[in-house]
Short mmCIF file of C-alpha atoms in Angstrom, two decimals:
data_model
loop_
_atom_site.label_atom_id
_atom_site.label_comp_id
_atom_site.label_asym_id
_atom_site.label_seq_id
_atom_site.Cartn_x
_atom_site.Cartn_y
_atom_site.Cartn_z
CA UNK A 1 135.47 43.29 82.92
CA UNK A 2 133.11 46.41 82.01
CA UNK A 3 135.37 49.33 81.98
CA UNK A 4 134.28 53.10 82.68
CA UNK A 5 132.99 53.74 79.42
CA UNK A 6 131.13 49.93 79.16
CA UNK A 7 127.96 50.26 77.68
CA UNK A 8 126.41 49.65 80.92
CA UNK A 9 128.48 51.91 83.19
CA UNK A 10 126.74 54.75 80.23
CA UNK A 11 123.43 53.19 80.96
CA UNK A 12 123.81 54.08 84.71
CA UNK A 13 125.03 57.36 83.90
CA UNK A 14 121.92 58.52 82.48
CA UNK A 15 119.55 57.28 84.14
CA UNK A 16 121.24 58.62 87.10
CA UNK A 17 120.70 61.77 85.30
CA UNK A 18 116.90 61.10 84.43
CA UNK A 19 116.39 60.68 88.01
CA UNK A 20 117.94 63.39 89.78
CA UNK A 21 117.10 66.30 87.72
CA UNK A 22 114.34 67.77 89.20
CA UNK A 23 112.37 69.55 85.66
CA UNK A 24 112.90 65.38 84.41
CA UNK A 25 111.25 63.90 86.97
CA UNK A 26 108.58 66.58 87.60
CA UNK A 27 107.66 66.03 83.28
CA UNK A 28 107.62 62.26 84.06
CA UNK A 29 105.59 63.18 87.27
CA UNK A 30 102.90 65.48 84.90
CA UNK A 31 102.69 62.68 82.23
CA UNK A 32 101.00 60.64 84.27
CA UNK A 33 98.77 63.15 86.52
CA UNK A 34 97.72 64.93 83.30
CA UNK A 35 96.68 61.81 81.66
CA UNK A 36 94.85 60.02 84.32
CA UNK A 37 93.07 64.28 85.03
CA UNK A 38 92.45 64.97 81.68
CA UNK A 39 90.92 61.27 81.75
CA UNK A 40 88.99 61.69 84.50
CA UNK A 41 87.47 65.38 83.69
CA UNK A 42 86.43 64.22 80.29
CA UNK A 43 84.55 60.60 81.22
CA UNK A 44 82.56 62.16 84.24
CA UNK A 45 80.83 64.97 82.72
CA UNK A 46 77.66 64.80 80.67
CA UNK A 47 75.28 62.08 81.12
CA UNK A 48 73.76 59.87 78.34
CA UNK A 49 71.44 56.26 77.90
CA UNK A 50 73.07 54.49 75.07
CA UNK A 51 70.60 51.67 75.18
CA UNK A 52 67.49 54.38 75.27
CA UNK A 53 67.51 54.23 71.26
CA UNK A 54 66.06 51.20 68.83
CA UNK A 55 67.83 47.38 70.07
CA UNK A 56 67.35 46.02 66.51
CA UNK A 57 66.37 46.86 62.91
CA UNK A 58 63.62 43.89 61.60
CA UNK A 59 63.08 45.35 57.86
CA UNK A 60 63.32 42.88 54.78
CA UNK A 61 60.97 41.22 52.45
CA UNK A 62 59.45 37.75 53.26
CA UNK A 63 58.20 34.99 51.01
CA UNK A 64 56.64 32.74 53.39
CA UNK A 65 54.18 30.10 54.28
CA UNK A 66 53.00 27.75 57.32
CA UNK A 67 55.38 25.41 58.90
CA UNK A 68 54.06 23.51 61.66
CA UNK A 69 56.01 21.63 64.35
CA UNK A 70 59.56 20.16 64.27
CA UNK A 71 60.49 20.22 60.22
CA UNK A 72 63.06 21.21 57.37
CA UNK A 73 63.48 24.19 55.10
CA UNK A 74 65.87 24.31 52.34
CA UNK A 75 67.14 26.49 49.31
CA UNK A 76 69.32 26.87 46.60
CA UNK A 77 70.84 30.66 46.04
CA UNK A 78 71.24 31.16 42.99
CA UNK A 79 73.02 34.36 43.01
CA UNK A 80 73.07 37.78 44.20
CA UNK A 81 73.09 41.27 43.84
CA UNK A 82 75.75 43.32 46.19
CA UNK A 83 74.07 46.11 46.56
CA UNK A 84 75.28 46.60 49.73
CA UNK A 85 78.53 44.22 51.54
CA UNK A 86 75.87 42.97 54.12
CA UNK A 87 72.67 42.30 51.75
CA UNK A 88 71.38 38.94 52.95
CA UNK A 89 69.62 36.66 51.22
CA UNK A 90 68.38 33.43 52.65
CA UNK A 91 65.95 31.44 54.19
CA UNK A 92 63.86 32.18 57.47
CA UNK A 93 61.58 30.45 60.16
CA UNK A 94 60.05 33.31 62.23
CA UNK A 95 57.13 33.78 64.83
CA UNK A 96 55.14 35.47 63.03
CA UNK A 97 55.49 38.10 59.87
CA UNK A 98 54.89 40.96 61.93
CA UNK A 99 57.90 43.28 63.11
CA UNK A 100 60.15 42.13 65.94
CA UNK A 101 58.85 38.92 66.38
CA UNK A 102 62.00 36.04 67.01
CA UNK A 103 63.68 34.31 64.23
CA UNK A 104 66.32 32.04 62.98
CA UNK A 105 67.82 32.06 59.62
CA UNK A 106 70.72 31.54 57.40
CA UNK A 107 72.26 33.38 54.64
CA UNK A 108 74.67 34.23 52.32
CA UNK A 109 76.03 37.54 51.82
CA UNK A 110 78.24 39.19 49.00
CA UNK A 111 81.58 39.79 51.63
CA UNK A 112 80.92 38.26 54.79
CA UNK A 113 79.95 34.81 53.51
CA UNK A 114 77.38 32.04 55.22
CA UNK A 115 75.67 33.50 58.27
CA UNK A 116 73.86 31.75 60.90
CA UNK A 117 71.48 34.60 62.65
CA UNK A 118 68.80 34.77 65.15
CA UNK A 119 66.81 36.98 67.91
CA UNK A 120 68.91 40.11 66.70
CA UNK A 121 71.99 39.08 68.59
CA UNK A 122 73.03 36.20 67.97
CA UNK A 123 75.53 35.48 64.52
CA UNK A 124 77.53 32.81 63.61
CA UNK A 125 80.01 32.53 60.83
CA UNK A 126 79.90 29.74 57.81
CA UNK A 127 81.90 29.58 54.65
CA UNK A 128 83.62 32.57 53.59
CA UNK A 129 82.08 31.08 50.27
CA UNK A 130 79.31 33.23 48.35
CA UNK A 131 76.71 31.97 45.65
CA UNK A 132 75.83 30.19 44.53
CA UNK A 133 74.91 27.95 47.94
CA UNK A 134 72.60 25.62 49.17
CA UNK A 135 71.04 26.29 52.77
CA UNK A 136 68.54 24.71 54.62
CA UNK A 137 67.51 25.46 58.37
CA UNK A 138 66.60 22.25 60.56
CA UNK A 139 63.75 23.15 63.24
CA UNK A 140 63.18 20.71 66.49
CA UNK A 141 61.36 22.33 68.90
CA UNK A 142 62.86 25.70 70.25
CA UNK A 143 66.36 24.74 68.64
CA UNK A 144 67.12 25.42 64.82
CA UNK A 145 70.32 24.39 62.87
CA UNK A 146 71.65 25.81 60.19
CA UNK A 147 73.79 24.02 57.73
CA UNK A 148 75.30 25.33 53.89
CA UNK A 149 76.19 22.95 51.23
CA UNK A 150 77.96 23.82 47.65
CA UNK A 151 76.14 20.96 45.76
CA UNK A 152 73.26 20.38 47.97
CA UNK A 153 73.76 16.53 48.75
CA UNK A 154 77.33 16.96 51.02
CA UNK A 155 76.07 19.41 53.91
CA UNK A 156 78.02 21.30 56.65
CA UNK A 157 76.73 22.24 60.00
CA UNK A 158 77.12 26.22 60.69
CA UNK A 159 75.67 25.65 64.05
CA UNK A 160 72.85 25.75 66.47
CA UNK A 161 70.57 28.66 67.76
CA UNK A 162 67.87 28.53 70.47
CA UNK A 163 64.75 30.82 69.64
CA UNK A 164 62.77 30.32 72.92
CA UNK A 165 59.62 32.30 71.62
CA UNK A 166 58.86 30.45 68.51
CA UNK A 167 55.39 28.67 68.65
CA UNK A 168 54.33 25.56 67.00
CA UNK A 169 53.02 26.92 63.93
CA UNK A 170 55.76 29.45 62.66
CA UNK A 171 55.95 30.98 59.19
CA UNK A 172 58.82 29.55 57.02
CA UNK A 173 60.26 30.64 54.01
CA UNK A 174 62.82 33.19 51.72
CA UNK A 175 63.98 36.51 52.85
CA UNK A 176 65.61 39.62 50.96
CA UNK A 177 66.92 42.36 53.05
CA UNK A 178 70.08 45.08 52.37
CA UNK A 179 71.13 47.65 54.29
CA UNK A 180 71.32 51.50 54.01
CA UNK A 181 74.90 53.06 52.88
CA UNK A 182 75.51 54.60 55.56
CA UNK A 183 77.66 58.20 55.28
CA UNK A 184 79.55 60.62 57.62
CA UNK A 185 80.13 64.10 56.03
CA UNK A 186 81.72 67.06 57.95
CA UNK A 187 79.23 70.68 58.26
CA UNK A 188 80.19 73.56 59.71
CA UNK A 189 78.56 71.89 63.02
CA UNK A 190 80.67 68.80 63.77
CA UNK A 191 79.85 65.59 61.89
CA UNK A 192 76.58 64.71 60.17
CA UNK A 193 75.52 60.61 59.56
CA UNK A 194 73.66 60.35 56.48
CA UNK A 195 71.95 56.98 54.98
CA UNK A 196 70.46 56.14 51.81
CA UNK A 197 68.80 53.30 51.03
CA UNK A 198 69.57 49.88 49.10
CA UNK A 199 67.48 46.98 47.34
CA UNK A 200 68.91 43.92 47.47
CA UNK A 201 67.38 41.13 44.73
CA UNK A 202 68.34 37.55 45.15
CA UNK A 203 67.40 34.38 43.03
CA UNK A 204 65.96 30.97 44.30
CA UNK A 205 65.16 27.56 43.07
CA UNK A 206 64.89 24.01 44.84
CA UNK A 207 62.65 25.73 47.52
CA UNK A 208 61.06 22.90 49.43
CA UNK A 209 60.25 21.62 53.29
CA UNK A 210 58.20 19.79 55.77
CA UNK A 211 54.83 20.67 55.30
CA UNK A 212 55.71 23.68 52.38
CA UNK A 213 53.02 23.51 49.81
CA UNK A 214 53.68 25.04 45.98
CA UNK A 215 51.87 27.90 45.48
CA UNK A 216 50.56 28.80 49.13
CA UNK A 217 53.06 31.52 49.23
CA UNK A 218 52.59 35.19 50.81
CA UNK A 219 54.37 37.79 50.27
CA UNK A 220 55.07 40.34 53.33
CA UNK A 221 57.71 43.12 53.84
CA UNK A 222 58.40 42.93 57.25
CA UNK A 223 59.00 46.82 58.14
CA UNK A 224 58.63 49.02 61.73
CA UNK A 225 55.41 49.67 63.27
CA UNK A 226 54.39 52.97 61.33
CA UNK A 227 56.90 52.72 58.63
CA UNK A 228 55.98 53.97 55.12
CA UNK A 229 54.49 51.84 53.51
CA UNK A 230 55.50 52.82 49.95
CA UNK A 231 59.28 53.21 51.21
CA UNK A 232 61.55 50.29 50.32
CA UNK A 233 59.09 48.33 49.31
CA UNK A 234 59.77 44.95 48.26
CA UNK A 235 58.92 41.86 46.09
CA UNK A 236 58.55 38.51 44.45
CA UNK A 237 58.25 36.76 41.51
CA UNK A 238 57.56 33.08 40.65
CA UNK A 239 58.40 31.01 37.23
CA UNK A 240 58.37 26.87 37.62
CA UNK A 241 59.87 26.81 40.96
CA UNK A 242 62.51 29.91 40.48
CA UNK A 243 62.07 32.66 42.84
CA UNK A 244 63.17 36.08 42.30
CA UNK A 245 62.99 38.33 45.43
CA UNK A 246 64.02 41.78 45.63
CA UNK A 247 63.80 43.37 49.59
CA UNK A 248 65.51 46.36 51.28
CA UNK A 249 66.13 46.49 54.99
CA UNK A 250 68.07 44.81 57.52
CA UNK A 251 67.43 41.88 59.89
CA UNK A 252 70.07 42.91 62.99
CA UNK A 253 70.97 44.04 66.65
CA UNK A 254 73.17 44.90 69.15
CA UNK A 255 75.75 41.35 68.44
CA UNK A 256 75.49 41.03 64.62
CA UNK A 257 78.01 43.27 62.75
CA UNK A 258 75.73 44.49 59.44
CA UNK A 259 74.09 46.63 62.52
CA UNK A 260 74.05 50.15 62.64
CA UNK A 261 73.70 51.46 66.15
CA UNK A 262 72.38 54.87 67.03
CA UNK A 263 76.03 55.71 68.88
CA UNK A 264 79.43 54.47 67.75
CA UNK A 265 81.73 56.14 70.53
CA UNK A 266 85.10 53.99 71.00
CA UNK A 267 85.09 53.84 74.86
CA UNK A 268 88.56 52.25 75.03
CA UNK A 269 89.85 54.83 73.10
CA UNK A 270 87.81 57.61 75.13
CA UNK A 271 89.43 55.90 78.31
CA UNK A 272 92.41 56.82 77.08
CA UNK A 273 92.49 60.30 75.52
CA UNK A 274 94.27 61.98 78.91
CA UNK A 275 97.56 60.44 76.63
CA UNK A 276 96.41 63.34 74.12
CA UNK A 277 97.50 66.03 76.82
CA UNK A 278 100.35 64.11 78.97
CA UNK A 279 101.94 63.73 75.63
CA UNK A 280 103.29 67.26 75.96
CA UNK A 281 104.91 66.81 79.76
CA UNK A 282 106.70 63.92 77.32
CA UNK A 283 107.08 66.45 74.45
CA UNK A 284 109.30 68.76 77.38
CA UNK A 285 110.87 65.54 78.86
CA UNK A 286 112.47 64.45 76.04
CA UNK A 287 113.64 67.71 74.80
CA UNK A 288 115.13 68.99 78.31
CA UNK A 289 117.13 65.37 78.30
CA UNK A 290 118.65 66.09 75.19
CA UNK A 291 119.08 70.02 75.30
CA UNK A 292 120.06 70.35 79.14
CA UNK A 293 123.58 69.55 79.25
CA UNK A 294 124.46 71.59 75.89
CA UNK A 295 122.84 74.30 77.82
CA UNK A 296 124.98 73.98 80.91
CA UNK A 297 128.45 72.55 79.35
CA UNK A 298 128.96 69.07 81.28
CA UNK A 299 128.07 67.06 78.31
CA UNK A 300 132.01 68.44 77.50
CA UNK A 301 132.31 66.04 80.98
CA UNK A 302 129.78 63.45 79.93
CA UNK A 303 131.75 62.87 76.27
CA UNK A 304 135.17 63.35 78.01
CA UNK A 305 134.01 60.23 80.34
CA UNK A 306 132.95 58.36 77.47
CA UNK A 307 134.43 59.41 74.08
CA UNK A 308 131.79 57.38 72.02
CA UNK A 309 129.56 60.33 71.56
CA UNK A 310 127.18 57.91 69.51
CA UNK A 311 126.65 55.20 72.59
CA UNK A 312 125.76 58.38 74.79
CA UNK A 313 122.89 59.39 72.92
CA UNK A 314 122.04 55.46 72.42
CA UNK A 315 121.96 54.83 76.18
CA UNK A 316 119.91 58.60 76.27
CA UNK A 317 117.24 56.91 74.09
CA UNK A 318 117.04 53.40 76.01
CA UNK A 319 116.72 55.66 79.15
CA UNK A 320 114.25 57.62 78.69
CA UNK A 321 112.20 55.53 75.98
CA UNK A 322 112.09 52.79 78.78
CA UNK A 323 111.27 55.11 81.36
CA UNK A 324 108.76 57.07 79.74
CA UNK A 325 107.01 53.46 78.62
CA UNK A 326 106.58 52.50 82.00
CA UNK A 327 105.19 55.55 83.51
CA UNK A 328 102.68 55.91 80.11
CA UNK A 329 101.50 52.54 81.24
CA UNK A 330 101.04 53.04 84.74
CA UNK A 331 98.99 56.11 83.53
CA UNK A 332 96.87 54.52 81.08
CA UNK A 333 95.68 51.87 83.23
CA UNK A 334 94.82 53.85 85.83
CA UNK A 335 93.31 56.13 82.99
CA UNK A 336 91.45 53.22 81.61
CA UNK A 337 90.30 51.97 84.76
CA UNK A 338 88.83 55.39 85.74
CA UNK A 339 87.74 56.17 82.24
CA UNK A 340 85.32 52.65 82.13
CA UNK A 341 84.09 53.47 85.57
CA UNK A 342 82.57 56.94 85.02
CA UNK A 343 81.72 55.99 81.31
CA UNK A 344 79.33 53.05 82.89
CA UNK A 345 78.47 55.37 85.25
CA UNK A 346 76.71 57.86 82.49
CA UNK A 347 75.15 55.40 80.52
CA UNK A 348 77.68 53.65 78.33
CA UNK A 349 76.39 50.38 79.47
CA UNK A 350 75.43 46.82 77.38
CA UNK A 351 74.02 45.91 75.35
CA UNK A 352 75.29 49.18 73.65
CA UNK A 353 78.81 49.23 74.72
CA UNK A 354 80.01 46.01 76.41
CA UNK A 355 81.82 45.79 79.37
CA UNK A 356 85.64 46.29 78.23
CA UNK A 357 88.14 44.39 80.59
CA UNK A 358 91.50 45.35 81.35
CA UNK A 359 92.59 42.12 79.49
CA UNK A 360 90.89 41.90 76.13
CA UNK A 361 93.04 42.24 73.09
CA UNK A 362 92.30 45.26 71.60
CA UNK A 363 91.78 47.13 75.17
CA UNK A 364 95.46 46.00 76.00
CA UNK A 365 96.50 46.67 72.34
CA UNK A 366 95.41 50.34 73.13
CA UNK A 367 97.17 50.64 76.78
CA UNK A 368 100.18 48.97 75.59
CA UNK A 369 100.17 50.91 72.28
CA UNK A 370 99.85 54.68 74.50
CA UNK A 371 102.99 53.75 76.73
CA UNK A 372 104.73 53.08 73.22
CA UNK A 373 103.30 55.72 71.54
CA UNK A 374 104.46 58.29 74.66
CA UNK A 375 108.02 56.50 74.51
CA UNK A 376 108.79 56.53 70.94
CA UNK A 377 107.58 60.46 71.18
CA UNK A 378 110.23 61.18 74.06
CA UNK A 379 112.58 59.69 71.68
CA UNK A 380 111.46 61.95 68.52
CA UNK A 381 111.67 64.68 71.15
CA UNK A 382 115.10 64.05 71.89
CA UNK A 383 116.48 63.40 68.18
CA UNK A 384 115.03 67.17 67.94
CA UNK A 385 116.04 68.57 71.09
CA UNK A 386 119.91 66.86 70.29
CA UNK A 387 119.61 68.85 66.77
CA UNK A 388 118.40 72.06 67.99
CA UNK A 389 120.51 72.33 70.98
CA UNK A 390 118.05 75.29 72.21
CA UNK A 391 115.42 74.14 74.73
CA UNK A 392 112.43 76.10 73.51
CA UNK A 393 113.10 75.97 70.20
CA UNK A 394 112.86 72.16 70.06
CA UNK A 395 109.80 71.90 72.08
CA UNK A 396 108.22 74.24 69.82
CA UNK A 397 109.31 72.19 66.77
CA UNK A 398 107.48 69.08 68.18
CA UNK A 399 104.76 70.49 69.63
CA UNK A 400 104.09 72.20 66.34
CA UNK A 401 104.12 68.67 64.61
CA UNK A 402 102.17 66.59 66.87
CA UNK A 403 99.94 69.44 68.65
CA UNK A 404 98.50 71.64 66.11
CA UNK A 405 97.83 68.83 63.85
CA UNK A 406 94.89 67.72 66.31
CA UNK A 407 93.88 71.49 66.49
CA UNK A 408 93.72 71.66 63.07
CA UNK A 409 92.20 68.81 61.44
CA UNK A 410 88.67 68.85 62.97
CA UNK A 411 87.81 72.30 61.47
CA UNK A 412 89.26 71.06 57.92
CA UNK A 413 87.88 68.92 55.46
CA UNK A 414 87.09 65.03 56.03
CA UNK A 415 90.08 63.95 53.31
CA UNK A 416 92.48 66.58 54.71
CA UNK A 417 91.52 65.39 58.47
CA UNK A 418 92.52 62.10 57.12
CA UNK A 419 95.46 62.74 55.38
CA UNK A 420 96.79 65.11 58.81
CA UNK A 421 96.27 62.06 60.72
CA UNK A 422 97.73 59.75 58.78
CA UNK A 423 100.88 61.36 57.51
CA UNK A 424 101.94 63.76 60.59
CA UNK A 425 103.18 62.26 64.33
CA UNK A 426 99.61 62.45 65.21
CA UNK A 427 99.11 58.82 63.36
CA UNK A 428 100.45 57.40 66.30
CA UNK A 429 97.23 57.77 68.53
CA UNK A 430 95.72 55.26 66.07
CA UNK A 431 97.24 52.48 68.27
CA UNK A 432 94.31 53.87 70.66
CA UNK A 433 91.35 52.82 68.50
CA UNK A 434 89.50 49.71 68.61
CA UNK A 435 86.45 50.62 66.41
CA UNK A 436 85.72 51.56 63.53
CA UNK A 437 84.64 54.65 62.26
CA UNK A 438 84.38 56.68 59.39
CA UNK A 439 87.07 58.78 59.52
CA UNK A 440 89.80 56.32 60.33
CA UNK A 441 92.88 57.45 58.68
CA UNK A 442 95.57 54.76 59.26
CA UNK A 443 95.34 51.03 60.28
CA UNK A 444 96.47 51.14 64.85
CA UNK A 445 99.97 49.80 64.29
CA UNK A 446 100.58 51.05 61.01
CA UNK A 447 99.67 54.54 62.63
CA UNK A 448 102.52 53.95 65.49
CA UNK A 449 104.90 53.17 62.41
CA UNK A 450 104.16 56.54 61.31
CA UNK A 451 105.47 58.19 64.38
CA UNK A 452 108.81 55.40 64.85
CA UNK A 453 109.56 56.35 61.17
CA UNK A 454 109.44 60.11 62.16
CA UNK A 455 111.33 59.12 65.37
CA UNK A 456 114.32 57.29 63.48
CA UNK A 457 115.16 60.37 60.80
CA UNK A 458 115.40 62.59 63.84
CA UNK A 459 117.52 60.10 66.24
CA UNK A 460 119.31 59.60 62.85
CA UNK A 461 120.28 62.46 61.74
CA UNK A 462 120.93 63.33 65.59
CA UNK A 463 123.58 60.62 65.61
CA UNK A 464 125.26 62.05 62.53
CA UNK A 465 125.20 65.71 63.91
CA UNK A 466 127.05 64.36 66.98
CA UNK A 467 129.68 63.00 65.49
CA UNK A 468 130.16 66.45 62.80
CA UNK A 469 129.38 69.33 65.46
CA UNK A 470 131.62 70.23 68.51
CA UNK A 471 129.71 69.72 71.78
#
């Protein structure tokens, strides 16, 4: 039988409190309307075309020749240069040597391994093996297959691609390509993308195919309509059979990852950014739950009814972390939901930014991970508000940690941005972000571990406080 001071009888207690305190429900009521506002405001102003820049980069050197109807391409890589983590080296059977026209090939690169690629969207993954490998590509009719081998008589399938638009007599052959280093420095302006360029240089041998004849070779690099052509140029050498090609460039679009699109906005993450201002309805929540009854006297009732000053603040934390995680997550749906809507609506559409359901992992990774990160701050709040005993004082404290860190760190330097946000509270709002960018400071759940650590010395050393100090 639960007596008066059961665990559970506690439980009631405060969230009896929670509930019928008006400043505690009106902070839980503000969480959510200021995220889902803020939300809102920020996704339906401005208007943009995502898709109104390039679809595809088609810039590499080509060492090619004539292959005519169904037939078989294959090569030994040798090895590699990484000059870049996506340089690909490989072979190729393409419309036509001029820019744009549809391909299918298969490669190896330095750190992504085997790749089966075509049209500019389409990629599939091989081996996570490097070189030296043996490919070959497999044409019958419109379909090509793609299959890697380490000793060039066992072979492996990679998989099938369709390339609808390549004629009967397509050009087959070895390719070279590897992209620019791409670079995101701070200026006094915002955030400036810079790219310099790389040459990638791959060897061959074992080069043969249907219809392939030694020494009809021609040497092309494949580069934009008006393009320099003097910049990134590439090349070829031949000596008994052995190919050396050297080619800079990419061969990619919207659906293969070595792609660098003109925008690289995290819509999920943008969806969700209302969290950044309804934190601070939490920020007052937490401390007013901890602070209010020092400030009035009945927590001299509250311990008196249950002597086990410890299990009070426990069943404090449990109440308010749980209630604050449901209410964050009823805002941040509703958040997300609007924040897809009007990003659609102003051009955030595919193939630039793909339709983002309510479902997919890392869009519920990011919902999920607000409502924790806006619980596990009400129960930081609290450890401080419990230790400070003073209602504005606390807030002030917190707000000062988690706030003015965001203020801060975008007129600063790029390391000291990145150290703010990955040593302070503010880590937390990592859990938000599902891609990558350059100034990621901290890994999504490593970031929330950031903020629980900060959470635990301040319910900590609240617990310990409790027992020392006289209420």
């Amino acid at each position: 039988m639960t007596g008066r001071d059961g665990f559970t009888q506690v439980l009631r207690g405060e969230l009896t409190k929670l509930v019928t305190v008006r400043s505690t429900v009106w902070c839980v009521l503000a969480t959510i309307g200021l995220t889902v506002l803020l939300t809102t405001l920020a996704t339906s102003v401005g208007s943009t075309n995502a898709n109104e820049g390039p679809r595809f980069v088609d810039e590499f050197h080509f060492v090619h020749q004539p292959l005519t109807g169904d037939g078989t391409v294959t090569a030994h890589v040798v090895s590699q240069e990484r000059s870049q983590e996506w340089a690909k080296a490989g072979i190729m059977i393409k419309a036509g040597a001029a820019n744009g026209a549809p391909y299918a090939a298969i490669m190896v690169t330095p750190d992504h391994g085997v790749r089966l690629q075509s049209t500019f969207d389409t990629d599939i993954s091989g081996n996570g093996g490097t070189v030296p490998r043996w490919l070959r590509l497999t044409r019958t009719g419109a379909s090509v297959a793609g299959f890697e081998s380490t000793d060039g008589n066992s072979w492996r399938q990679v998989g099938t691609v369709n390339v609808g638009a390549l004629p009967a007599s397509a050009e087959a052959g070895l390719f070279v390509s590897s992209p620019p280093k791409i670079e995101t420095v701070k200026t006094n302006g915002g955030n400036e993308t810079r790219g310099s360029a790389t040459q990638g240089a791959a060897v061959f041998d074992n080069v043969s195919g249907t219809s392939l004849t030694p020494g009809r070779w021609t040497d092309d690099t494949v580069r934009p309509p008006g393009g320099d052509p003097l910049a990134n140029e590439g090349r070829s050498a031949e000596e008994a059979g052995r190919f050396t090609v050297v080619g800079s460039g990419d061969v990619a679009g919207y659906g293969i990852a070595s792609w660098q699109p003109p925008g690289n906005d995290d819509i999920v993450a943008n969806s969700l950014g209302g969290v950044q201002v309804g934190l601070m309805a939490v920020v007052a929540l937490g401390v007013l739950f901890g602070t209010s009854e020092f400030k009035t006297g009945t927590i001299r009732t509250t311990f008196a009814a249950s002597p086990r000053r410890t299990r009070v603040l426990v069943a404090k934390a449990l109440v308010l972390g749980g209630s604050v995680f449901l209410a964050g997550l009823f805002a941040s749906v509703i958040a997300f939901l609007i924040g897809q809507r009007n990003m659609r609506r102003h051009g955030y559409e595919p193939p630039a930014y793909p339709y983002v359901s309510l479902t997919d992992g890392p869009a519920l990774r990011a919902i999920i991970g607000s409502a924790l990160f806006l619980a596990v701050l009400a129960v930081f709040s609290l450890g401080i508000g419990t230790i400070r005993r003073r209602t504005v004082g606390a807030i002030v404290v917190v707000l000062a940690l988690v706030v003015v860190p965001q203020i801060l760190a975008p007129v600063m330097s790029l390391n000291a941005e990145v150290w703010i946000n990955r040593l302070t509270p503010v880590a937390g709002l990592a859990i938000q972000r599902t891609t990558e960018r350059f100034d990621d400071a901290i890994a999504p759940w490593a970031g929330l571990a950031v903020l629980a650590a900060y959470a635990a010395v301040a319910f900590g050393f609240a617990l310990w406080q409790l027992r020392k100090r006289d209420a």
